XYZ file of C-alpha atoms in Angstrom:
182
model
C 117.192 77.513 100.715
C 114.231 78.860 98.725
C 111.061 79.630 100.639
C 107.796 78.209 99.355
C 104.524 80.055 99.187
C 102.160 79.447 102.105
C 100.115 76.232 101.693
C 96.782 78.031 101.372
C 98.057 80.219 98.558
C 99.756 77.297 96.867
C 96.492 75.320 96.959
C 94.510 78.316 95.694
C 96.793 79.028 92.770
C 97.148 75.353 91.836
C 93.351 75.156 91.470
C 93.222 78.466 89.626
C 96.035 77.354 87.325
C 94.143 74.226 86.282
C 91.109 76.238 85.228
C 93.178 78.833 83.368
C 95.910 76.622 81.924
C 94.829 77.132 78.297
C 94.736 80.904 78.701
C 98.110 81.119 80.426
C 99.753 78.821 77.879
C 98.769 81.190 75.096
C 99.730 84.350 77.004
C 102.821 82.993 78.775
C 103.034 82.477 82.491
C 101.994 85.553 84.413
C 101.939 85.811 88.174
C 98.579 86.442 89.821
C 98.158 89.759 91.632
C 97.549 89.704 95.375
C 96.724 92.725 97.508
C 97.728 92.579 101.177
C 95.869 94.539 103.865
C 97.308 94.974 107.356
C 98.667 97.508 109.819
C 100.424 96.350 113.049
C 103.630 94.380 113.526
C 101.869 91.000 113.524
C 100.576 91.821 110.023
C 104.039 92.980 108.929
C 105.382 89.478 109.565
C 102.679 88.068 107.279
C 103.593 90.601 104.576
C 107.267 89.711 104.949
C 106.434 86.039 104.342
C 104.308 86.903 101.302
C 107.009 89.124 99.813
C 109.640 86.426 100.313
C 107.401 83.757 98.783
C 106.465 85.934 95.816
C 110.105 86.643 94.998
C 110.681 82.966 94.260
C 110.976 82.321 90.496
C 108.423 79.501 90.682
C 105.882 81.551 92.647
C 102.434 81.793 91.086
C 101.667 85.158 92.685
C 103.078 88.612 93.311
C 102.155 91.208 95.909
C 100.757 93.918 93.643
C 99.716 96.420 96.333
C 99.698 96.937 100.084
C 96.832 98.584 101.956
C 97.391 99.873 105.485
C 96.143 102.463 107.952
C 97.212 106.082 107.373
C 100.214 107.406 109.321
C 99.316 108.122 112.942
C 100.719 110.464 115.575
C 102.849 108.355 117.928
C 105.359 108.693 120.745
C 105.975 111.777 122.850
C 106.620 114.095 119.929
C 103.309 113.039 118.335
C 105.102 112.676 115.010
C 103.206 111.118 112.144
C 104.651 107.649 111.646
C 103.638 105.025 109.076
C 102.214 101.693 110.204
C 104.516 98.715 110.735
C 103.267 97.236 107.447
C 104.060 100.414 105.494
C 107.507 100.617 107.099
C 108.304 97.008 106.194
C 107.043 97.416 102.628
C 109.231 100.488 102.112
C 112.264 98.770 103.693
C 111.812 95.842 101.287
C 111.784 98.222 98.306
C 108.061 98.025 97.614
C 106.958 100.982 95.422
C 105.501 103.773 97.535
C 102.777 104.501 94.991
C 101.420 100.964 95.507
C 101.079 101.398 99.289
C 97.547 102.666 99.813
C 96.511 104.366 103.075
C 92.812 105.234 102.823
C 90.941 106.598 105.833
C 88.071 104.267 104.942
C 88.109 101.205 102.696
C 84.997 102.453 100.907
C 86.542 105.656 99.507
C 85.850 105.959 95.779
C 89.405 107.039 94.906
C 90.838 104.064 96.816
C 88.436 101.592 95.206
C 89.331 103.002 91.794
C 93.065 102.555 92.522
C 92.427 99.021 93.763
C 90.523 98.109 90.591
C 93.494 99.398 88.594
C 95.755 96.860 90.323
C 93.392 94.050 89.228
C 93.860 91.763 92.240
C 92.885 88.115 91.925
C 92.848 87.741 95.717
C 93.093 90.010 98.752
C 94.642 88.840 102.011
C 93.947 90.728 105.210
C 95.704 90.380 108.563
C 94.803 92.846 111.334
C 93.929 95.621 108.899
C 91.719 97.515 111.327
C 89.042 98.715 108.942
C 85.679 97.240 107.935
C 85.702 96.175 104.294
C 82.497 97.166 102.456
C 80.829 94.915 99.923
C 82.047 97.169 97.081
C 85.609 96.300 98.143
C 84.849 92.582 98.537
C 83.391 92.446 95.021
C 86.648 93.562 93.352
C 88.915 90.468 93.621
C 87.335 87.611 91.631
C 88.717 84.986 94.023
C 87.617 86.842 97.146
C 89.296 88.070 100.303
C 90.928 85.835 102.904
C 91.321 86.941 106.518
C 94.346 85.519 108.330
C 94.068 85.641 112.122
C 96.626 84.417 114.667
C 94.185 83.653 117.489
C 92.081 80.591 118.137
C 88.914 82.094 116.692
C 86.036 81.494 117.177
C 86.920 80.132 120.627
C 88.202 83.500 121.863
C 86.132 86.392 120.552
C 86.011 90.023 121.550
C 88.362 92.972 121.602
C 91.519 91.021 122.525
C 91.261 87.446 121.185
C 95.018 86.917 120.855
C 95.642 88.045 124.429
C 92.818 85.830 125.767
C 94.144 82.803 123.884
C 97.617 83.409 125.318
C 96.262 83.845 128.827
C 94.321 80.614 128.585
C 97.310 78.672 127.228
C 100.067 80.152 129.390
C 98.599 80.817 132.820
C 97.371 78.064 135.161
C 93.666 78.118 135.980
C 94.132 79.409 139.556
C 95.790 82.570 138.226
C 92.804 83.157 135.968
C 90.606 83.511 139.060
C 92.054 87.008 139.555
C 89.142 89.263 138.417
C 91.175 91.421 136.027
C 92.576 88.343 134.259
C 89.471 86.257 133.796
C 88.807 84.858 130.369
C 85.233 85.433 129.240
């Protein structure tokens, strides 16, 4: 069974296709470039869905680049390991030269590489870096942040955990001081 693109992306590219139908008819159908930004495992599942959806022959988009945090020292040996997003992208055969790992999203060399990809849209899920206005100005259709929590109801450093606590635990358990939801 073929997987469809996520509804938000489908809606976005249907609207974009209507406005550019004359151009694409003359140039042939070309998939729109998307850049994905994310780092932890929860973001890797989003990337996996995007890669699967973009591989469909009727998909209107392709994942043109992946942006993630640089490799970090982890485990007891303190070995440098790539993020979960970078690992998944490499496992799925994504080109290593299109996986960007800037220290900061405002680095000139990174922004230059990103402009070279010519993204129509950027999608971020738990990237872990503040995106400067110079970055946000690159994709003509903007940047969309996907978040698994019930924002803005649960804000702060751990919104996903607070949403789970509120949904899973009965109220009397939440009276324990270390488990209170703000």
